[in-house]
């Protein structure tokens, strides 16, 4: 029998449920396939950096699979429709008996998988696995069987289920028992804009696992105190690996439990604080499945679609480029543009600034983030934006508006982070770093740094009025 493993965003050998299942029968001929769909990726705003990260990981995956005598076939076509047609023909030509894949939960991906299963149903047995979450969507529900809309009760139910579920990690498969050596072909680069990944995120499962181990051993205890400070290395920096499946959430949970065995008992500790973030990741993915409209750029709270957003292309551009005149916002946006990653506290600050200070539609920000992020993930990104914009379920209420200056003072007090990314302000004294123009005025000097694009207290009033009027019109 021939087993085909279809890799998508699960680019790892270890703890990969589809791969593991495909290899269980020692007699089976096992092959793997990856299909690049650049036009579809463009529609999904995938960041060129993320495409490059995927490409790098495909190369290492090809090697690791070859060591186990599993060939990786690689094909490039336009979009999901083409990929279904191609895969159907490939299954026929290779006489595939069974197809193994790990589920993706976004709507287009689910429609693609349904179409494929239908197309091959008479010849190929399809095995789909819940792999990218600790608990599958639909398995954590209220007494009435529906998805939670609020995070805290979701987490309570989630933890109850987690302790009774099997979340062990699976080993990488052993080498196949065949004499045939697998030849390595150079994989054609994706037909997609090129951008380098940079050095902050080394390639490979091993690098990701090393980072996870070190984080759980050395950093996680201080997570609660450090996680909001962008100038510190207080978070795991694992999101790019989780987003494309180089690492699984079970590996994260199991490593955490090994290093901090009392994680579930000591709920005020850093280890539980970190697990809490992994559960947010689950919450947002479960929401996508329960409310597919979230995949279609629709707000969870419908009346928020009545907000009269400003059409302000110059302000939007200033935000994108990190030239708003608000130092913490600009430093954060420059970090994003330069590295493809941004600290969580800063994601909240810049998102709030775009929506609540500039009154620009949150979908502009969501789209821009996707186009830049190495860890771009529809569920987490949409969840984060809808949280900040007060359009989501269990989001910040609309009248809660971050003050970008006090946020900077609180979380980057000495301006260390700001000075790393906004060199124009390197000579401004610590105390003045969050309002450099006031200082410059007193010093009677001119800063080579933009004046604030908007006055925060006026903007705040206008935003409140815009949300209130939208709510009244409901
Ligand atoms: P850690 O603090 O070490 O957390 C561990 C893991 O938990 C992360 O790697 C991530 O997988 C998950 N996680 C942490 N916080 C969240 C959260 N709030 N929501 C969902 N999952 C979380 N995360 C993405 O992975 N992709 C995105 O596209 C994305 N877009 C965001 C957009 C906005 C506006 C906001 C406010 C948040 C967004 N996040 C996104 C969530 C969060 O900012 C990142 O996951 C986190 O900063 C990644 O850094 P880390 O790996 O060091 O996180």
Short mmCIF file of C-alpha atoms and ligand atoms in Angstrom, two decimals:
data_model
loop_
_atom_site.label_atom_id
_atom_site.label_comp_id
_atom_site.label_asym_id
_atom_site.label_seq_id
_atom_site.Cartn_x
_atom_site.Cartn_y
_atom_site.Cartn_z
CA UNK A 1 0.00 0.00 0.00
CA UNK A 2 1.06 3.58 -0.66
CA UNK A 3 0.63 6.26 1.98
CA UNK A 4 0.94 9.93 1.12
CA UNK A 5 1.54 12.59 3.80
CA UNK A 6 0.41 16.06 2.74
CA UNK A 7 2.46 18.67 4.60
CA UNK A 8 0.93 22.11 5.01
CA UNK A 9 1.62 24.18 8.10
CA UNK A 10 3.05 21.32 10.13
CA UNK A 11 6.63 21.39 8.89
CA UNK A 12 8.18 19.05 11.43
CA UNK A 13 9.15 15.41 11.89
CA UNK A 14 8.55 15.13 15.62
CA UNK A 15 5.08 14.98 17.11
CA UNK A 16 3.41 15.17 13.73
CA UNK A 17 0.22 13.14 13.94
CA UNK A 18 -0.36 12.70 10.21
CA UNK A 19 3.23 11.67 9.53
CA UNK A 20 3.27 9.35 12.51
CA UNK A 21 0.05 7.62 11.44
CA UNK A 22 1.22 7.25 7.84
CA UNK A 23 4.36 5.47 9.06
CA UNK A 24 2.66 3.08 11.46
CA UNK A 25 2.37 0.26 8.91
CA UNK A 26 5.99 -0.89 8.43
CA UNK A 27 5.15 -2.39 5.03
CA UNK A 28 3.62 0.75 3.54
CA UNK A 29 5.44 2.77 0.93
CA UNK A 30 5.42 6.28 2.44
CA UNK A 31 5.76 9.46 0.39
CA UNK A 32 5.31 13.11 1.30
CA UNK A 33 4.14 16.12 -0.64
CA UNK A 34 4.11 19.89 -0.22
CA UNK A 35 2.18 22.17 -2.58
CA UNK A 36 3.09 25.85 -2.72
CA UNK A 37 0.18 28.13 -3.71
CA UNK A 38 1.70 31.61 -4.18
CA UNK A 39 -1.44 33.26 -5.60
CA UNK A 40 -3.49 32.02 -2.67
CA UNK A 41 -0.80 33.21 -0.27
CA UNK A 42 -0.97 36.66 -1.85
CA UNK A 43 -4.72 36.72 -1.34
CA UNK A 44 -4.10 35.83 2.30
CA UNK A 45 -1.52 38.62 2.59
CA UNK A 46 1.20 36.21 3.58
CA UNK A 47 4.43 38.01 4.45
CA UNK A 48 7.31 37.31 2.04
CA UNK A 49 9.39 36.63 5.14
CA UNK A 50 7.04 33.91 6.24
CA UNK A 51 7.17 32.35 2.75
CA UNK A 52 10.97 32.38 3.00
CA UNK A 53 10.79 30.77 6.45
CA UNK A 54 8.53 28.05 5.04
CA UNK A 55 10.93 27.50 2.16
CA UNK A 56 13.89 27.13 4.52
CA UNK A 57 12.01 24.63 6.61
CA UNK A 58 10.94 22.66 3.56
CA UNK A 59 14.57 22.16 2.71
CA UNK A 60 15.41 20.80 6.16
CA UNK A 61 12.26 18.69 6.10
CA UNK A 62 13.28 17.22 2.74
CA UNK A 63 16.62 16.16 4.27
CA UNK A 64 15.10 14.72 7.42
CA UNK A 65 12.52 12.79 5.43
CA UNK A 66 15.19 11.49 3.03
CA UNK A 67 17.21 10.18 5.99
CA UNK A 68 14.17 8.06 6.77
CA UNK A 69 13.80 7.10 3.10
CA UNK A 70 10.65 9.12 2.60
CA UNK A 71 10.76 11.24 -0.58
CA UNK A 72 9.28 14.74 -0.45
CA UNK A 73 7.52 15.72 -3.67
CA UNK A 74 7.17 19.39 -4.19
CA UNK A 75 4.86 21.19 -6.53
CA UNK A 76 3.97 24.80 -7.11
CA UNK A 77 0.63 25.92 -8.49
CA UNK A 78 -1.50 29.03 -8.22
CA UNK A 79 -4.17 28.54 -5.64
CA UNK A 80 -6.13 26.02 -3.60
CA UNK A 81 -8.39 25.04 -6.52
CA UNK A 82 -5.36 24.16 -8.63
CA UNK A 83 -3.77 22.34 -5.72
CA UNK A 84 -6.79 20.05 -5.42
CA UNK A 85 -6.71 19.21 -9.13
CA UNK A 86 -2.98 18.56 -9.07
CA UNK A 87 -3.11 16.42 -5.94
CA UNK A 88 -5.94 14.32 -7.32
CA UNK A 89 -3.88 13.57 -10.44
CA UNK A 90 -0.76 12.93 -8.35
CA UNK A 91 -2.61 10.42 -6.15
CA UNK A 92 -3.80 8.62 -9.28
CA UNK A 93 -0.38 8.52 -10.94
CA UNK A 94 1.35 7.29 -7.76
CA UNK A 95 -1.46 4.87 -6.94
CA UNK A 96 -1.94 6.34 -3.49
CA UNK A 97 -4.18 4.27 -1.24
CA UNK A 98 -4.36 6.57 1.75
CA UNK A 99 -3.75 10.28 2.30
CA UNK A 100 -2.74 11.66 5.70
CA UNK A 101 -2.90 15.31 6.66
CA UNK A 102 -3.24 17.58 9.67
CA UNK A 103 -6.27 19.84 9.68
CA UNK A 104 -6.13 23.57 9.13
CA UNK A 105 -9.06 25.50 10.55
CA UNK A 106 -9.33 28.60 8.36
CA UNK A 107 -12.33 28.64 6.06
CA UNK A 108 -10.55 28.52 2.67
CA UNK A 109 -8.32 25.72 3.90
CA UNK A 110 -11.33 23.75 5.14
CA UNK A 111 -13.16 24.21 1.84
CA UNK A 112 -10.05 23.05 -0.03
CA UNK A 113 -9.80 19.91 2.10
CA UNK A 114 -13.50 19.12 1.64
CA UNK A 115 -13.11 19.52 -2.12
CA UNK A 116 -10.06 17.26 -2.18
CA UNK A 117 -11.70 14.56 -0.08
CA UNK A 118 -14.68 14.61 -2.42
CA UNK A 119 -12.48 14.53 -5.52
CA UNK A 120 -10.52 11.44 -4.45
CA UNK A 121 -13.23 9.71 -2.42
CA UNK A 122 -13.58 6.69 -4.67
CA UNK A 123 -9.87 5.76 -4.67
CA UNK A 124 -8.10 7.23 -1.67
CA UNK A 125 -8.86 6.87 2.01
CA UNK A 126 -8.33 10.24 3.70
CA UNK A 127 -7.16 10.51 7.31
CA UNK A 128 -7.34 14.02 8.80
CA UNK A 129 -5.86 14.79 12.22
CA UNK A 130 -6.32 17.48 14.84
CA UNK A 131 -2.69 18.35 15.40
CA UNK A 132 -2.05 22.07 15.69
CA UNK A 133 -3.90 22.58 18.98
CA UNK A 134 -3.83 21.04 22.43
CA UNK A 135 -7.58 20.40 22.17
CA UNK A 136 -9.55 20.33 18.92
CA UNK A 137 -12.10 23.02 18.06
CA UNK A 138 -15.56 22.05 19.21
CA UNK A 139 -14.26 19.98 22.12
CA UNK A 140 -14.40 22.76 24.74
CA UNK A 141 -17.99 23.89 25.01
CA UNK A 142 -20.55 25.32 27.41
CA UNK A 143 -23.18 23.14 29.09
CA UNK A 144 -25.39 23.79 26.05
CA UNK A 145 -22.69 22.53 23.72
CA UNK A 146 -21.74 25.85 22.15
CA UNK A 147 -18.42 27.66 21.97
CA UNK A 148 -17.58 30.09 24.77
CA UNK A 149 -17.60 33.75 23.88
CA UNK A 150 -15.63 34.76 26.94
CA UNK A 151 -12.06 33.68 27.59
CA UNK A 152 -12.02 32.98 31.36
CA UNK A 153 -14.79 30.33 31.42
CA UNK A 154 -13.29 28.88 28.23
CA UNK A 155 -9.96 28.52 30.02
CA UNK A 156 -11.57 26.87 33.04
CA UNK A 157 -13.31 24.28 30.85
CA UNK A 158 -10.19 23.93 28.71
CA UNK A 159 -8.00 23.07 31.70
CA UNK A 160 -10.49 20.47 32.93
CA UNK A 161 -10.43 18.78 29.54
CA UNK A 162 -6.68 19.15 29.14
CA UNK A 163 -5.91 17.18 32.29
CA UNK A 164 -8.04 14.28 31.09
CA UNK A 165 -6.84 14.32 27.46
CA UNK A 166 -3.83 12.59 25.95
CA UNK A 167 -1.40 15.35 25.10
CA UNK A 168 1.74 13.24 24.82
CA UNK A 169 4.12 14.14 22.01
CA UNK A 170 4.78 11.52 19.36
CA UNK A 171 8.31 10.59 18.28
CA UNK A 172 9.65 11.23 14.79
CA UNK A 173 9.20 8.18 12.55
CA UNK A 174 12.00 5.64 12.11
CA UNK A 175 13.71 5.07 8.77
CA UNK A 176 11.56 3.07 6.37
CA UNK A 177 12.49 -0.45 5.70
CA UNK A 178 13.35 -0.07 2.02
CA UNK A 179 16.55 -0.33 0.07
CA UNK A 180 15.66 2.58 -2.18
CA UNK A 181 17.72 5.64 -1.45
CA UNK A 182 15.91 8.92 -1.74
CA UNK A 183 17.53 11.48 -3.99
CA UNK A 184 17.48 15.13 -2.99
CA UNK A 185 16.36 17.68 -5.56
CA UNK A 186 16.87 21.37 -5.21
CA UNK A 187 13.47 22.80 -4.43
CA UNK A 188 12.51 25.56 -6.87
CA UNK A 189 12.13 28.82 -4.94
CA UNK A 190 8.54 29.95 -4.56
CA UNK A 191 7.22 32.29 -7.19
CA UNK A 192 6.67 34.89 -4.48
CA UNK A 193 8.29 38.20 -3.46
CA UNK A 194 11.59 37.52 -1.71
CA UNK A 195 12.60 38.85 1.67
CA UNK A 196 15.17 37.47 4.04
CA UNK A 197 14.16 36.02 7.40
CA UNK A 198 17.03 37.55 9.33
CA UNK A 199 19.07 35.94 12.07
CA UNK A 200 16.75 36.12 15.03
CA UNK A 201 14.98 32.92 14.07
CA UNK A 202 17.37 30.08 13.22
CA UNK A 203 16.02 27.37 10.96
CA UNK A 204 14.97 23.93 12.08
CA UNK A 205 13.05 21.89 14.59
CA UNK A 206 16.10 21.45 16.71
CA UNK A 207 16.66 25.20 16.98
CA UNK A 208 13.02 25.63 17.97
CA UNK A 209 13.21 22.86 20.56
CA UNK A 210 16.45 24.30 22.01
CA UNK A 211 14.78 27.67 22.36
CA UNK A 212 11.77 26.08 24.02
CA UNK A 213 13.95 24.13 26.47
CA UNK A 214 16.07 27.14 27.41
CA UNK A 215 12.99 29.31 27.83
CA UNK A 216 11.21 26.81 30.08
CA UNK A 217 14.38 26.28 32.14
CA UNK A 218 15.68 29.79 32.49
CA UNK A 219 13.06 32.41 31.68
CA UNK A 220 9.56 31.19 32.30
CA UNK A 221 9.71 31.69 36.09
CA UNK A 222 10.02 35.43 35.55
CA UNK A 223 7.47 35.55 32.74
CA UNK A 224 4.81 37.51 34.60
CA UNK A 225 7.23 40.24 35.62
CA UNK A 226 9.03 40.48 32.28
CA UNK A 227 6.50 39.68 29.58
CA UNK A 228 5.27 43.23 29.18
CA UNK A 229 8.69 44.86 28.89
CA UNK A 230 9.80 45.07 25.26
CA UNK A 231 13.39 45.93 26.16
CA UNK A 232 13.78 42.58 28.00
CA UNK A 233 14.00 39.09 26.50
CA UNK A 234 11.06 38.00 28.63
CA UNK A 235 9.00 35.98 26.15
CA UNK A 236 9.77 32.79 24.27
CA UNK A 237 10.02 34.12 20.68
CA UNK A 238 8.52 30.84 19.54
CA UNK A 239 5.56 32.25 17.60
CA UNK A 240 7.14 31.97 14.11
CA UNK A 241 7.77 28.26 14.71
CA UNK A 242 4.30 27.63 16.09
CA UNK A 243 2.71 29.53 13.20
CA UNK A 244 4.11 27.22 10.52
CA UNK A 245 4.13 24.11 12.67
CA UNK A 246 7.86 23.62 13.17
CA UNK A 247 6.89 23.17 16.80
CA UNK A 248 3.63 21.82 18.21
CA UNK A 249 1.72 23.16 21.21
CA UNK A 250 1.95 19.68 22.78
CA UNK A 251 5.74 19.94 22.67
CA UNK A 252 5.44 23.32 24.41
CA UNK A 253 3.08 22.02 27.08
CA UNK A 254 5.09 18.86 27.73
CA UNK A 255 8.40 20.72 27.98
CA UNK A 256 6.76 23.20 30.34
CA UNK A 257 5.47 20.36 32.53
CA UNK A 258 8.88 18.69 32.56
CA UNK A 259 10.66 21.84 33.69
CA UNK A 260 7.84 23.10 35.95
CA UNK A 261 5.92 20.05 37.20
CA UNK A 262 3.56 22.16 39.33
CA UNK A 263 2.46 24.37 36.42
CA UNK A 264 -1.20 23.44 36.80
CA UNK A 265 -1.22 23.78 40.60
CA UNK A 266 0.65 27.09 40.99
CA UNK A 267 -1.62 29.38 39.04
CA UNK A 268 0.08 32.58 40.14
CA UNK A 269 3.44 31.52 38.70
CA UNK A 270 5.21 32.36 35.46
CA UNK A 271 4.77 28.86 34.04
CA UNK A 272 1.01 29.07 34.32
CA UNK A 273 1.16 32.60 32.91
CA UNK A 274 2.87 31.22 29.82
CA UNK A 275 0.42 28.33 29.50
CA UNK A 276 -2.31 30.96 29.65
CA UNK A 277 -0.94 32.52 26.45
CA UNK A 278 -0.90 29.14 24.75
CA UNK A 279 -4.57 28.83 25.74
CA UNK A 280 -5.31 32.24 24.16
CA UNK A 281 -3.88 30.78 20.98
CA UNK A 282 -6.32 27.88 21.29
CA UNK A 283 -9.25 30.19 22.11
CA UNK A 284 -8.80 32.24 18.95
CA UNK A 285 -8.60 29.13 16.77
CA UNK A 286 -11.68 27.61 18.35
CA UNK A 287 -13.51 30.91 17.69
CA UNK A 288 -12.61 30.78 13.97
CA UNK A 289 -14.27 27.44 13.61
CA UNK A 290 -17.37 28.40 15.61
CA UNK A 291 -17.76 31.71 13.75
CA UNK A 292 -16.33 31.38 10.21
CA UNK A 293 -17.26 35.02 9.55
CA UNK A 294 -14.09 35.85 11.49
CA UNK A 295 -12.11 34.43 8.54
CA UNK A 296 -13.91 36.84 6.24
CA UNK A 297 -12.79 40.09 7.84
CA UNK A 298 -16.11 40.58 9.58
CA UNK A 299 -16.28 41.90 13.13
CA UNK A 300 -17.64 39.68 15.87
CA UNK A 301 -19.78 42.54 17.23
CA UNK A 302 -21.85 43.55 14.24
CA UNK A 303 -22.72 47.11 15.19
CA UNK A 304 -19.03 48.03 15.11
CA UNK A 305 -19.31 47.84 11.32
CA UNK A 306 -21.27 51.11 11.57
CA UNK A 307 -18.25 53.03 12.86
CA UNK A 308 -17.36 55.78 10.37
CA UNK A 309 -13.68 55.08 9.96
CA UNK A 310 -11.45 57.86 8.71
CA UNK A 311 -10.02 57.64 5.21
CA UNK A 312 -6.56 58.94 6.05
CA UNK A 313 -3.95 57.37 3.75
CA UNK A 314 -1.16 59.66 4.95
CA UNK A 315 -1.74 58.81 8.60
CA UNK A 316 -1.93 55.13 7.73
CA UNK A 317 1.36 55.41 5.89
CA UNK A 318 2.98 57.22 8.83
CA UNK A 319 1.82 54.42 11.12
CA UNK A 320 3.18 51.75 8.79
CA UNK A 321 6.55 53.45 8.52
CA UNK A 322 6.90 54.24 12.22
CA UNK A 323 6.68 57.99 11.71
CA UNK A 324 3.70 59.00 13.86
CA UNK A 325 5.70 61.13 16.28
CA UNK A 326 4.73 58.81 19.18
CA UNK A 327 8.05 57.16 20.11
CA UNK A 328 6.74 53.83 21.45
CA UNK A 329 4.46 53.37 18.43
CA UNK A 330 7.23 54.22 15.98
CA UNK A 331 9.81 52.01 17.67
CA UNK A 332 7.36 49.10 17.57
CA UNK A 333 6.48 49.54 13.91
CA UNK A 334 10.12 49.76 12.97
CA UNK A 335 10.83 46.55 14.88
CA UNK A 336 8.04 44.89 12.87
CA UNK A 337 9.26 46.23 9.53
CA UNK A 338 12.83 45.27 10.26
CA UNK A 339 12.47 41.84 11.88
CA UNK A 340 8.95 40.54 11.15
CA UNK A 341 8.27 40.16 14.86
CA UNK A 342 6.78 42.53 17.41
CA UNK A 343 6.44 42.25 21.15
CA UNK A 344 2.88 41.50 22.33
CA UNK A 345 2.50 44.62 24.48
CA UNK A 346 3.56 46.69 21.49
CA UNK A 347 1.12 44.91 19.18
CA UNK A 348 -1.62 46.02 21.55
CA UNK A 349 -0.30 49.59 21.70
CA UNK A 350 0.11 50.08 17.94
CA UNK A 351 -3.22 48.41 17.18
CA UNK A 352 -4.98 50.64 19.67
CA UNK A 353 -3.21 53.67 18.20
CA UNK A 354 -4.29 52.90 14.63
CA UNK A 355 -7.89 52.25 15.58
CA UNK A 356 -8.56 54.52 18.55
CA UNK A 357 -6.22 57.43 17.86
CA UNK A 358 -6.22 57.51 14.07
CA UNK A 359 -9.74 56.05 13.80
CA UNK A 360 -8.61 53.91 10.89
CA UNK A 361 -10.41 50.63 10.14
CA UNK A 362 -8.79 47.78 12.10
CA UNK A 363 -8.78 45.65 8.94
CA UNK A 364 -6.09 47.92 7.46
CA UNK A 365 -3.90 47.10 10.43
CA UNK A 366 -4.75 43.42 10.37
CA UNK A 367 -3.76 43.27 6.71
CA UNK A 368 -0.54 45.19 7.20
CA UNK A 369 0.50 43.00 10.13
CA UNK A 370 -0.08 39.87 8.05
CA UNK A 371 2.04 41.27 5.23
CA UNK A 372 4.98 41.78 7.60
CA UNK A 373 4.77 39.14 10.32
CA UNK A 374 6.97 36.10 10.37
CA UNK A 375 4.46 34.59 12.80
CA UNK A 376 1.41 35.73 10.80
CA UNK A 377 -1.51 33.55 11.82
CA UNK A 378 -5.09 34.37 10.86
CA UNK A 379 -6.65 33.33 14.17
CA UNK A 380 -4.18 35.08 16.50
CA UNK A 381 -3.85 38.15 14.31
CA UNK A 382 -7.57 38.59 13.80
CA UNK A 383 -8.16 37.87 17.49
CA UNK A 384 -5.56 40.44 18.51
CA UNK A 385 -6.92 43.11 16.17
CA UNK A 386 -10.51 42.54 17.10
CA UNK A 387 -9.53 42.64 20.76
CA UNK A 388 -7.72 45.96 20.37
CA UNK A 389 -10.41 47.45 18.14
CA UNK A 390 -13.21 46.42 20.54
CA UNK A 391 -14.98 44.61 17.71
CA UNK A 392 -14.28 41.08 18.96
CA UNK A 393 -15.76 38.76 21.52
CA UNK A 394 -14.35 39.38 24.99
CA UNK A 395 -12.47 42.36 23.59
CA UNK A 396 -11.36 45.53 25.34
CA UNK A 397 -14.52 47.68 25.71
CA UNK A 398 -14.62 50.47 23.12
CA UNK A 399 -14.24 53.19 25.73
CA UNK A 400 -10.95 51.71 26.89
CA UNK A 401 -8.37 53.66 24.95
CA UNK A 402 -4.65 53.28 25.55
CA UNK A 403 -2.73 56.49 25.96
CA UNK A 404 0.38 55.83 23.85
CA UNK A 405 2.52 58.15 25.96
CA UNK A 406 1.67 56.61 29.33
CA UNK A 407 1.93 53.11 27.83
CA UNK A 408 5.47 53.96 26.79
CA UNK A 409 6.27 55.41 30.22
CA UNK A 410 4.94 52.32 31.93
CA UNK A 411 6.46 49.58 29.81
CA UNK A 412 9.63 51.19 28.45
CA UNK A 413 10.30 53.61 31.27
CA UNK A 414 13.91 54.44 30.47
CA UNK A 415 13.25 54.36 26.73
CA UNK A 416 15.77 51.59 26.09
CA UNK A 417 13.54 49.93 23.52
CA UNK A 418 12.68 53.25 21.88
CA UNK A 419 16.31 54.21 21.53
CA UNK A 420 17.15 50.89 19.87
CA UNK A 421 14.66 51.50 17.08
CA UNK A 422 14.42 55.27 16.83
CA UNK A 423 18.03 56.45 16.68
CA UNK A 424 16.88 60.03 15.99
CA UNK A 425 15.99 60.16 19.70
CA UNK A 426 19.21 58.69 21.07
CA UNK A 427 20.37 62.02 22.53
CA UNK A 428 17.05 62.79 24.24
CA UNK A 429 17.31 62.36 28.03
CA UNK A 430 15.51 59.42 29.64
CA UNK A 431 12.94 61.56 31.37
CA UNK A 432 11.91 63.25 28.14
CA UNK A 433 11.96 60.27 25.81
CA UNK A 434 8.19 59.76 25.71
CA UNK A 435 7.45 63.39 24.83
CA UNK A 436 10.56 64.45 22.99
CA UNK A 437 9.00 67.47 21.27
CA UNK A 438 8.15 69.13 24.57
CA UNK A 439 11.76 68.70 25.62
CA UNK A 440 13.05 70.01 22.28
CA UNK A 441 10.86 73.07 22.60
CA UNK A 442 12.27 73.84 26.03
CA UNK A 443 15.80 73.30 24.76
CA UNK A 444 14.98 75.36 21.72
CA UNK A 445 16.37 72.68 19.48
CA UNK A 446 14.90 70.98 16.46
CA UNK A 447 14.42 67.23 16.39
CA UNK A 448 14.91 65.19 13.26
CA UNK A 449 11.78 63.31 14.21
CA UNK A 450 8.16 63.81 13.04
CA UNK A 451 5.74 65.88 15.10
CA UNK A 452 2.80 63.84 16.49
CA UNK A 453 0.34 63.08 13.65
CA UNK A 454 -2.57 63.55 16.00
CA UNK A 455 -3.40 64.96 19.42
CA UNK A 456 -4.24 62.03 21.67
CA UNK A 457 -6.84 63.67 23.89
CA UNK A 458 -8.78 65.14 20.96
CA UNK A 459 -8.56 61.87 19.05
CA UNK A 460 -9.86 60.01 22.08
CA UNK A 461 -12.99 62.15 22.22
CA UNK A 462 -13.65 61.74 18.50
CA UNK A 463 -13.26 57.98 18.71
CA UNK A 464 -15.63 57.70 21.64
CA UNK A 465 -18.17 59.75 19.71
CA UNK A 466 -17.72 57.60 16.58
CA UNK A 467 -18.26 54.36 18.50
CA UNK A 468 -21.23 55.75 20.45
CA UNK A 469 -22.92 56.97 17.31
CA UNK A 470 -22.34 53.58 15.61
CA UNK A 471 -23.84 51.82 18.61
CA UNK A 472 -26.90 54.10 18.62
CA UNK A 473 -27.50 53.39 14.95
CA UNK A 474 -27.63 49.69 15.69
P1 LIG B 1 5.06 34.17 24.27
O1 LIG B 1 4.66 35.23 25.21
O2 LIG B 1 6.26 33.38 24.57
O3 LIG B 1 3.79 33.19 24.13
C1 LIG B 1 3.92 31.81 23.73
C2 LIG B 1 3.05 31.52 22.54
O4 LIG B 1 1.68 31.68 22.88
C3 LIG B 1 3.29 32.44 21.36
O5 LIG B 1 4.39 32.01 20.59
C4 LIG B 1 1.97 32.35 20.62
O6 LIG B 1 1.91 31.20 19.81
C5 LIG B 1 0.97 32.20 21.75
N1 LIG B 1 0.41 33.50 22.13
C6 LIG B 1 0.95 34.40 22.98
N2 LIG B 1 0.13 35.46 23.13
C7 LIG B 1 -0.94 35.23 22.34
C8 LIG B 1 -2.13 35.94 22.06
N3 LIG B 1 -2.41 37.12 22.63
N4 LIG B 1 -3.00 35.42 21.16
C9 LIG B 1 -2.76 34.22 20.58
N5 LIG B 1 -1.65 33.50 20.81
C10 LIG B 1 -0.76 33.99 21.69
N6 LIG B 1 0.43 35.92 17.45
C11 LIG B 1 0.76 35.12 16.42
O7 LIG B 1 1.29 34.03 16.64
N7 LIG B 1 0.52 35.51 15.14
C12 LIG B 1 -0.06 36.70 14.83
O8 LIG B 1 -0.29 37.00 13.65
C13 LIG B 1 -0.39 37.58 15.90
N8 LIG B 1 -0.92 38.80 15.66
C14 LIG B 1 -1.26 39.61 16.73
C15 LIG B 1 -1.85 40.86 16.47
C16 LIG B 1 -2.21 41.69 17.52
C17 LIG B 1 -2.85 43.04 17.24
C18 LIG B 1 -1.99 41.28 18.85
C19 LIG B 1 -2.37 42.17 20.00
C20 LIG B 1 -1.41 40.05 19.11
C21 LIG B 1 -1.04 39.19 18.06
N9 LIG B 1 -0.44 37.94 18.29
C22 LIG B 1 -0.13 37.13 17.24
C23 LIG B 1 -0.28 37.43 19.66
C24 LIG B 1 1.08 37.71 20.34
O9 LIG B 1 1.39 39.06 20.23
C25 LIG B 1 2.22 36.86 19.79
O10 LIG B 1 1.84 35.51 19.73
C26 LIG B 1 3.46 36.96 20.70
O11 LIG B 1 3.87 38.29 20.80
C27 LIG B 1 4.55 36.10 20.14
O12 LIG B 1 5.72 36.22 20.89
P2 LIG B 1 6.29 35.00 21.75
O13 LIG B 1 6.36 33.78 20.93
O14 LIG B 1 7.54 35.47 22.40
O15 LIG B 1 5.11 34.83 22.81
#
